[in-house]
Amino acid sequence: GAVVSQHPSWVICKSGTSVKIECRSLDFQATTMFWYRQFPKQSLMLMATSNEGSKATYEQGVEKDKFLINHASLTLSTLTVTSAHPEDSSFYICSARDLASQPQHFGDGTRLSIL
Amino acid sequence: QQQVKQSPQSLIVQKGGISIINCAYENTAFDYFPWYQQFPGKGPALLIAIRPDVSEKKEGRFTISFNKSAKQFSLHIMDSQPGDSATYFCAASTASGTYKYIFGTGTRLKVLA
């Protein structure tokens, strides 16, 4: 149980385009979802927290207009990187938790490469 | 006060040995301490977690030891295997509010065959 699916797993696109990443909880209702960014050989850096039906809460230093988060249902959250540039290249990981338990369950990440 | 300090940064252990990774925290409001295992190119997977009312928790070859007064907790991997070679992250969280994690910096474990 507690499976989180993230799609796509790898995306390469040109500078200036927007990229959408989906995060789905497959077998539980995710009241809260989290989006992280991870650089090579580093820890996970929390970007934002989203609750279903509410606006996301962004961590300090994360541009809200750059990283658009939508959590429209209890099983789906999306992260859109708008007007992506090479410095946005990174490994993006989502996680989800349900109301009844505390652990966050992580997706397998999306490797984003901006040319 | 929100930091979680993790050590060592890297660890090499012989097959069959015990791997020990340590974490320390400052915020006494933390009350949930999970450990995650991450393989290259994958997301972290929950290994084991503990709450402050318990001093030790064991699941298979993985054991968490928790010292509330010292504000420290550690992961012990018994009979370490080459398949355990991965990066391990400790984290701390509160059981209220956003439930967000504060992650440690990670430990890269290599188990030699």
XYZ file of C-alpha atoms in Angstrom:
228
model
C 0.000 0.000 0.000
C 0.794 3.733 0.035
C 1.999 4.003 -3.539
C 2.786 7.357 -5.085
C 3.216 7.580 -8.831
C 5.080 10.446 -10.457
C 5.045 11.204 -14.163
C 7.052 11.750 -16.274
C 10.188 10.159 -14.876
C 12.448 12.112 -17.220
C 11.853 15.136 -19.389
C 14.138 17.140 -21.633
C 12.912 20.393 -23.086
C 14.091 23.656 -24.523
C 14.656 26.771 -22.496
C 11.540 28.919 -22.217
C 8.996 26.100 -22.285
C 6.742 25.071 -19.419
C 6.807 21.586 -17.981
C 4.104 19.876 -15.948
C 4.853 17.068 -13.507
C 2.073 14.913 -12.071
C 1.996 13.232 -8.689
C -0.709 10.684 -7.930
C -1.515 8.690 -4.822
C -2.709 5.353 -6.155
C -4.192 3.623 -3.136
C -4.896 6.311 -0.571
C -6.314 9.789 -0.326
C -3.549 12.350 -0.061
C -4.746 15.224 2.073
C -1.300 16.777 1.920
C 1.287 16.625 -0.824
C 4.813 17.967 -0.805
C 7.160 18.951 -3.593
C 10.907 18.679 -3.203
C 13.933 19.490 -5.276
C 17.126 17.504 -4.995
C 20.532 18.371 -6.418
C 23.138 15.649 -6.996
C 24.537 14.193 -3.782
C 22.450 16.546 -1.665
C 19.473 16.241 0.602
C 15.879 16.950 -0.329
C 14.878 20.589 -0.279
C 11.209 21.244 0.387
C 9.718 23.615 -2.152
C 6.079 23.712 -1.141
C 3.274 22.022 0.748
C -0.185 21.670 -0.704
C -3.473 20.629 0.807
C -6.328 19.474 -1.362
C -8.465 22.389 -2.470
C -6.173 25.018 -0.964
C -3.396 27.213 -2.251
C 0.073 25.797 -1.822
C 2.381 27.105 0.876
C 5.809 27.848 -0.542
C 9.082 27.726 1.336
C 11.155 30.848 1.605
C 13.070 31.569 -1.570
C 10.847 29.495 -3.860
C 9.229 31.549 -6.607
C 5.475 31.012 -6.608
C 5.049 32.232 -10.165
C 7.827 29.994 -11.381
C 6.673 26.794 -9.730
C 2.897 26.519 -9.965
C 1.321 23.869 -7.773
C -2.217 22.589 -8.077
C -3.800 20.040 -5.728
C -7.257 19.785 -7.200
C -8.188 16.334 -5.907
C -7.269 13.976 -3.096
C -5.191 11.851 -5.446
C -3.507 14.331 -7.774
C -1.116 17.234 -7.446
C 0.757 18.891 -10.276
C 3.881 21.013 -10.400
C 4.332 23.249 -13.424
C 7.728 24.780 -14.016
C 6.974 27.853 -16.078
C 9.365 29.338 -18.596
C 12.008 26.837 -17.584
C 15.681 27.709 -17.855
C 18.831 25.572 -17.521
C 19.173 26.509 -13.843
C 15.815 24.813 -13.221
C 17.333 21.483 -14.238
C 17.100 19.197 -11.246
C 15.470 16.111 -9.738
C 11.944 16.930 -8.562
C 10.252 14.587 -6.111
C 6.736 14.616 -4.713
C 5.433 12.972 -1.592
C 2.005 12.459 -0.113
C 0.454 11.645 3.222
C -3.084 10.825 4.198
C -5.080 12.171 7.099
C -4.835 8.987 9.127
C -1.085 8.537 9.220
C 2.055 10.599 9.444
C 4.595 9.087 7.035
C 5.220 10.775 3.742
C 5.298 8.392 0.803
C 7.475 9.456 -2.083
C 7.217 9.142 -5.818
C 10.216 8.070 -7.871
C 11.032 11.585 -8.974
C 11.246 13.452 -12.264
C 14.575 14.324 -13.776
C 14.167 17.624 -15.565
C 16.805 18.743 -18.048
C 16.461 22.146 -19.685
C 18.616 22.697 -22.749
C 16.761 25.073 15.789
C 15.051 23.520 12.810
C 18.133 21.618 11.667
C 18.701 17.899 11.818
C 22.398 17.039 11.835
C 23.336 13.705 10.300
C 26.634 11.833 10.413
C 28.711 10.378 8.933
C 28.484 11.797 5.443
C 29.680 8.514 3.997
C 30.238 5.047 5.372
C 31.928 1.908 4.088
C 31.093 -1.380 5.783
C 32.065 -4.964 5.086
C 29.341 -7.427 4.204
C 27.830 -8.831 7.381
C 28.900 -5.856 9.462
C 26.793 -3.308 11.324
C 26.136 0.085 9.740
C 25.402 2.915 12.172
C 24.126 6.354 11.156
C 23.453 9.088 13.666
C 21.176 12.110 13.751
C 20.714 14.930 16.228
C 18.026 17.579 16.518
C 17.354 20.691 18.560
C 13.628 21.325 18.334
C 11.901 19.492 21.179
C 8.580 19.861 19.384
C 9.634 17.154 16.929
C 7.798 13.943 17.708
C 8.168 11.766 14.653
C 11.499 10.502 13.343
C 11.557 8.461 10.117
C 14.455 7.004 8.182
C 14.423 6.789 4.410
C 16.532 4.827 1.947
C 17.209 6.255 -1.488
C 18.762 4.520 -4.455
C 20.193 6.556 -7.368
C 17.491 7.946 -9.614
C 14.700 6.895 -7.277
C 12.599 8.545 -4.635
C 13.190 7.890 -0.931
C 11.489 4.841 0.543
C 10.377 4.712 4.172
C 12.436 2.212 6.148
C 11.374 2.631 9.735
C 10.125 5.391 12.014
C 9.932 6.063 15.742
C 8.133 8.363 18.170
C 9.709 9.793 21.349
C 7.771 7.562 23.729
C 9.820 4.553 22.569
C 13.589 4.150 23.001
C 14.081 1.467 20.378
C 12.230 0.012 17.446
C 13.270 -2.949 15.339
C 12.044 -4.094 11.953
C 14.001 -6.960 10.481
C 17.645 -5.934 10.162
C 16.865 -2.253 10.810
C 16.774 -0.777 14.310
C 16.211 2.792 15.457
C 17.655 3.791 18.815
C 16.208 6.970 20.293
C 17.671 9.064 23.133
C 15.175 11.753 24.044
C 17.313 13.501 26.652
C 20.247 13.766 24.254
C 17.968 14.621 21.336
C 19.657 11.997 19.214
C 18.527 9.000 17.226
C 20.368 6.460 15.166
C 19.806 3.798 12.553
C 21.511 0.440 12.899
C 21.627 -1.928 9.939
C 22.553 -5.393 11.111
C 24.199 -7.955 8.820
C 24.719 -5.286 6.165
C 24.454 -6.508 2.584
C 25.709 -5.073 -0.735
C 22.051 -4.444 -1.627
C 21.888 -2.002 1.296
C 24.299 0.306 -0.526
C 22.268 3.497 -0.868
C 21.860 6.955 0.623
C 20.067 7.121 3.951
C 18.223 10.171 5.242
C 16.905 10.797 8.701
C 14.100 13.280 9.188
C 12.101 14.915 11.957
C 8.553 16.146 11.980
C 5.787 17.313 14.270
C 2.388 15.668 14.627
C 0.562 18.897 13.961
C 0.484 21.739 11.511
C 1.892 20.928 8.113
C 3.634 17.677 9.121
C 6.532 18.727 6.964
C 9.876 17.010 7.336
C 13.216 18.474 8.232
C 15.707 16.154 6.534
C 19.249 15.368 7.539
C 22.018 15.822 4.997
C 22.192 12.142 4.101
C 24.692 9.302 4.489
C 26.031 7.398 1.515
C 26.500 3.808 2.571
C 28.592 1.338 0.637
C 28.652 -2.290 1.693
C 31.570 -4.230 0.309
C 30.971 -7.762 -0.892
